[in-house]
Coordinates of C-alpha atoms in Angstrom, one line a residue:
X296 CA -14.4 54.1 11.4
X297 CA -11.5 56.8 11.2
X298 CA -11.3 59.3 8.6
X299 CA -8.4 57.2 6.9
X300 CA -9.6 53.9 6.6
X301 CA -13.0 55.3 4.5
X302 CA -11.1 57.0 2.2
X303 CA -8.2 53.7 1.8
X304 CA -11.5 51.3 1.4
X305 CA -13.6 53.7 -0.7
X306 CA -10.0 53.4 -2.9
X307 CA -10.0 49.6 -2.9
X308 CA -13.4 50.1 -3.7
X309 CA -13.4 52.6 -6.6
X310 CA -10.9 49.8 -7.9
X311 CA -13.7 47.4 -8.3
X312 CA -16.2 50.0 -10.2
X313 CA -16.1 47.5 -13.3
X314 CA -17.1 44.5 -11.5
X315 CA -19.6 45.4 -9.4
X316 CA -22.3 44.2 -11.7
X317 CA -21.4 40.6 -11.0
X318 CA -22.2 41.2 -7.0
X319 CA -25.3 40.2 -5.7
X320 CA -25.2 44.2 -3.9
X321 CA -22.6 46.7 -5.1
X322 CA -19.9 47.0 -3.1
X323 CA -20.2 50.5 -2.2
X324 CA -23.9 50.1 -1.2
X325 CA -22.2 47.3 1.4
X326 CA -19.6 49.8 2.6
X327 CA -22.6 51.9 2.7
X328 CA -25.0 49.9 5.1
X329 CA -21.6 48.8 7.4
X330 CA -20.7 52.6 8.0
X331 CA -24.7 53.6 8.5
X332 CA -25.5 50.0 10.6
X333 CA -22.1 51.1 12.7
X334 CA -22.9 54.4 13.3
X335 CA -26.5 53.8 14.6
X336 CA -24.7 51.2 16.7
X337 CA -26.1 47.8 14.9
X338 CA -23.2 45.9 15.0
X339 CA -24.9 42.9 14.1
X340 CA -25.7 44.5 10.6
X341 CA -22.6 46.4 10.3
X342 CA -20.9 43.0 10.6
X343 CA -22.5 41.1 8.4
X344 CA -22.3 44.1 5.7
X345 CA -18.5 44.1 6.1
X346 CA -18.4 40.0 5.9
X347 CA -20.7 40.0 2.5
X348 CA -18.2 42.6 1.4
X349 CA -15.3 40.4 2.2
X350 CA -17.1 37.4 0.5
X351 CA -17.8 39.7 -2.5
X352 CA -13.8 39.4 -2.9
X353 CA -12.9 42.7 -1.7
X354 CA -9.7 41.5 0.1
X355 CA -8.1 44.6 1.6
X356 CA -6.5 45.3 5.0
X357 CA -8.6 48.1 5.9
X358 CA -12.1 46.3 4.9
X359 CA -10.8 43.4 7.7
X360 CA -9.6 46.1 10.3
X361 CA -13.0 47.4 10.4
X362 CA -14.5 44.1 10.7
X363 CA -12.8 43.3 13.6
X364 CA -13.0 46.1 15.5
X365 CA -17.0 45.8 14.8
X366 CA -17.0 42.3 16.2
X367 CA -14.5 43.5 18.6
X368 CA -16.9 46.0 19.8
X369 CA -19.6 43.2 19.6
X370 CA -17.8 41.1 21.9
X371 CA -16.8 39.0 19.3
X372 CA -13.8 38.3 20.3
X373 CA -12.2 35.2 18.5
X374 CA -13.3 36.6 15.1
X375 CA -11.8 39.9 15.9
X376 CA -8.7 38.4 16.6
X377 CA -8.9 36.5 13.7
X378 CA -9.4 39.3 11.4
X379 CA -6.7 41.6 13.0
X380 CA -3.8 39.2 13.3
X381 CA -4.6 38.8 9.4
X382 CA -3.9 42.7 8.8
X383 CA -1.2 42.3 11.4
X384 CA 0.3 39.3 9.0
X385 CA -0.2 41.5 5.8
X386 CA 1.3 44.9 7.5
X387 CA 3.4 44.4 10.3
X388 CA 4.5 47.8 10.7
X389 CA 0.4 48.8 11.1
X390 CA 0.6 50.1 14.8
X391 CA -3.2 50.9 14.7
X392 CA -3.7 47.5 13.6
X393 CA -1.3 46.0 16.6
X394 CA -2.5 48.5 19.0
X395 CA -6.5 47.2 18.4
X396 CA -5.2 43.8 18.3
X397 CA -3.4 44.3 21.8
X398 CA -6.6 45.6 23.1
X399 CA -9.0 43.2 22.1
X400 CA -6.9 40.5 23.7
X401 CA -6.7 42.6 26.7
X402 CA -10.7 42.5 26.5
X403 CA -11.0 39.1 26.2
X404 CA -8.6 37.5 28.7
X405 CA -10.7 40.3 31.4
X406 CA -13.5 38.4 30.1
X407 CA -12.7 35.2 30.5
X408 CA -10.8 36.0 33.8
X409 CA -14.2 37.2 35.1
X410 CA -15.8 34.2 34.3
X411 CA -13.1 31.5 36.0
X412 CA -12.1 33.8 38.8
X413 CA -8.4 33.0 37.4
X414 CA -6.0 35.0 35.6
X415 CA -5.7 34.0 31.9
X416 CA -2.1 33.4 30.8
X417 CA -1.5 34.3 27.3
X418 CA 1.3 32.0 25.2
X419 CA 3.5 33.3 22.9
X420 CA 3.9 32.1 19.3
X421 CA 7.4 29.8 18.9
X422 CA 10.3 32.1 18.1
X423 CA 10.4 30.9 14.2
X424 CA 6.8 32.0 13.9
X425 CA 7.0 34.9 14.9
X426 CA 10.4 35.3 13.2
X427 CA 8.5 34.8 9.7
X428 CA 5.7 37.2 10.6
X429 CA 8.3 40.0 10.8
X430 CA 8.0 40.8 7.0
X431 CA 5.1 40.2 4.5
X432 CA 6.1 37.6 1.8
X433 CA 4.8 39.8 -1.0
X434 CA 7.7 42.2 0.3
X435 CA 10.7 40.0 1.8
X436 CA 10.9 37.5 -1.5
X437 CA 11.7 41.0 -3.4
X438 CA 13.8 42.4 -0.8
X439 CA 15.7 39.1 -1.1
X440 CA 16.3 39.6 -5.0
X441 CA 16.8 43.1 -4.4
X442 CA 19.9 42.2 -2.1
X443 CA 20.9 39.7 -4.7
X444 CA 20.8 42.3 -7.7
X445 CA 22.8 45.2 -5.3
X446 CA 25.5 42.8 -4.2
X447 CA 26.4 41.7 -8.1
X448 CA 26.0 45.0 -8.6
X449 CA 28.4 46.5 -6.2
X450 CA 30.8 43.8 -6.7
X451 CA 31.3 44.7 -10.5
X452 CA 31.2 48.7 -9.4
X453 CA 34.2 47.3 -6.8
X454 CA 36.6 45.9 -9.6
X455 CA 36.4 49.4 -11.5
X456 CA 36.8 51.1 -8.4
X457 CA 39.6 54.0 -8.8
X458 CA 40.4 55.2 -5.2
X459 CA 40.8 53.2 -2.0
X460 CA 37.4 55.0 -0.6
X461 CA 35.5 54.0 -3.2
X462 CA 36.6 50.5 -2.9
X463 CA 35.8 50.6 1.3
X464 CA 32.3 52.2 0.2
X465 CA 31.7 49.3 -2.1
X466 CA 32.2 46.6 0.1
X467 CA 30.7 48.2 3.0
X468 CA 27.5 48.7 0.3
X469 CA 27.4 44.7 -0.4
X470 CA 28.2 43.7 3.5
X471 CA 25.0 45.6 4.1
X472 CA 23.1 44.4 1.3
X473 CA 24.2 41.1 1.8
X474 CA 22.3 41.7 5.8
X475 CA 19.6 42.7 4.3
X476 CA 19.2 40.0 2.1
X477 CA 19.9 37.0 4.4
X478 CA 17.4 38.6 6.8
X479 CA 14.8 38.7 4.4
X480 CA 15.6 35.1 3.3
X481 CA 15.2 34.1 7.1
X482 CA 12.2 35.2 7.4
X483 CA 11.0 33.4 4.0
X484 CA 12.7 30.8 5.0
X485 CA 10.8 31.1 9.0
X486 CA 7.3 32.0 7.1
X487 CA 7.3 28.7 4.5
X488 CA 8.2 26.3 7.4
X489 CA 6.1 27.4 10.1
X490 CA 2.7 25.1 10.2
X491 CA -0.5 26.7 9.0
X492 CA -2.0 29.0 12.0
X493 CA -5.5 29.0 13.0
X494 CA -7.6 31.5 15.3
X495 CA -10.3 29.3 17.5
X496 CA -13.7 31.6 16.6
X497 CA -15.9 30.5 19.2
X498 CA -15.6 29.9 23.0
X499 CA -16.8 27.1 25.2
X500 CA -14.9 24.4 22.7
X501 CA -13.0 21.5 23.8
X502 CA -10.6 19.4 21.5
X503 CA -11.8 15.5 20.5
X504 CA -9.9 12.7 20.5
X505 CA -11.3 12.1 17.3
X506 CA -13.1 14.0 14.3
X507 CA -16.3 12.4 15.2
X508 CA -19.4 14.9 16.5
X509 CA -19.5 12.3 19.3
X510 CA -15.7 12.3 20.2
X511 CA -14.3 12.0 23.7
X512 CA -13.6 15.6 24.5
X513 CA -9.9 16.3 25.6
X514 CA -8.1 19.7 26.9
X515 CA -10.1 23.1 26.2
X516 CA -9.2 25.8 24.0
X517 CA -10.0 30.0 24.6
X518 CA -12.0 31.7 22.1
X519 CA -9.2 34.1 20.1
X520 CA -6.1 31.2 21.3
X521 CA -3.8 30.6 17.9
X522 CA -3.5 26.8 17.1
X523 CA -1.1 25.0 14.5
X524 CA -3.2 22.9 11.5
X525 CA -1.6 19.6 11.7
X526 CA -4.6 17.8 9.0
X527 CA -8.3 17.8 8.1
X528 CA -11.2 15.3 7.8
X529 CA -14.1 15.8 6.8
X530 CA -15.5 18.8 8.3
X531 CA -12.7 18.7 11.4
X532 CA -9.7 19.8 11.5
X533 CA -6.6 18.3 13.3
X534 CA -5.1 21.3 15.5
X535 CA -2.0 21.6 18.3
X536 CA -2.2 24.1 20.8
X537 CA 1.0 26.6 21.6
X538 CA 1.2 24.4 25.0
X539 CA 1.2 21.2 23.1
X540 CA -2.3 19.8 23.4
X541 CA -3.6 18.0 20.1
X542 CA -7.1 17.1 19.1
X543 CA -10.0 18.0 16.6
X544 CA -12.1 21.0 16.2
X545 CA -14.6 21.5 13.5
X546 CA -12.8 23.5 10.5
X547 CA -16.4 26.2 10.8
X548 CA -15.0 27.2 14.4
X549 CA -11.3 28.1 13.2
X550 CA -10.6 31.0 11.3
X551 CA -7.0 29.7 9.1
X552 CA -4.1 32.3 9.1
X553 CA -3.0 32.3 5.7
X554 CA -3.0 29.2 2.9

């Protein structure tokens, strides 16, 4: 664990100080036993330390980038992916976060390459999905209001404008605004009607025709591949692959990207 991400968790964790008492293990003692179990290379017990943090309701970005480059590490490579394309989704502009994530897919398609003798072929995300993961939507719906506020703003400063440059600077000040604004409502707009994303956790799976234990299995899926939620029943959920396959998985091997 680098030297930053301690010092941002033990932060997220000094927050917490006045709730610890309702956790079954303080949170620090957690952090604790993930950093020692790590260290003295149990990843197994450095793993589950960081997921009983996680479930203790610490839900921070560092906290999940450390999980997943443990299970990384462990060869655990769907719910590596799954945690890092979650710090990815909360901080796009996170290269360390991007970088590990790049590299742990690297690992795993190596893996599974290995194993079939064939190259693995990795699918991009449609363009409007990855279009609304540009921007967090804890910062683009402000950005949006922001542009809103500056172009009023600007447009009232215009009418009292004096001199011609300060009329040109105006309206070059709410052209821009207004950019920045219909950008960030794009990629709200991109984010809200994208379907609910998935991570497949496990490897070996295959999709049934139903969600039945004993349904006819259909078209496989990789361990780490992203998969659209379409519906749920019962313990299975109703998934589409990014190459247009559909079937059921059970909801405990999926790992949901967002709500």
């Amino acid at each position: 664990m680098s030297a930053r991400r301690w010092l941002a968790a033990a932060v997220v964790l000094a927050s917490l100080t006045t709730s610890t008492s309702s956790f079954a293990v303080p949170a620090r003692e957690l952090l604790s036993r993930a950093v020692s179990a790590e260290a003295r290379g149990d990843l197994a017990g450095s793993a589950r330390a960081f997921e009983e943090l996680v479930a203790a309701g610490v839900d921070d970005g560092d906290v999940l980038y450390d999980l997943g480059t443990v299970y990384a590490r462990a060869e655990r490579y769907g719910e590596a992916v799954w945690c890092l394309e979650r710090v990815v989704r909360r901080w796009p502009f996170d290269l360390g976060a991007r970088e590990n994530l790049r590299a742990t897919r690297v690992r795993l398609a190596r893996r599974d390459a290995g194993r079939s003798g064939r190259a693995v072929v990795e699918h991009e995300p449609p363009f409007k999905v990855q279009l609304g993961e540009l921007l967090p939507l804890d910062l683009s719906v402000p950005l949006v209001m922001m542009a809103e506020l500056a172009v009023i703003g600007l447009w009232l400063w215009r009418r009292r404008a004096r001199s011609e440059m300060q009329r040109v600077g105006t309206a070059a000040g709410m052209a821009l605004a207004a950019m920045v604004g219909a950008f960030a409502l794009t990629v709200v707009v991109a984010r809200r009607t994208s379907p609910p994303a998935a991570i497949v956790l496990r490897e070996g799976l295959r999709l049934g025709q139903s969600a039945r234990v004993d349904a006819i299995p259909d078209a496989a899926v990789r361990e780490g591949e992203r998969v659209e939620r379409l519906g749920r029943d019962g313990e299975f959920t109703r998934v589409r692959t990014l190459t247009g396959h559909t079937g059921w998985l059970r909801t405990r091997d999926l790992g949901a990207l967002g709500p």
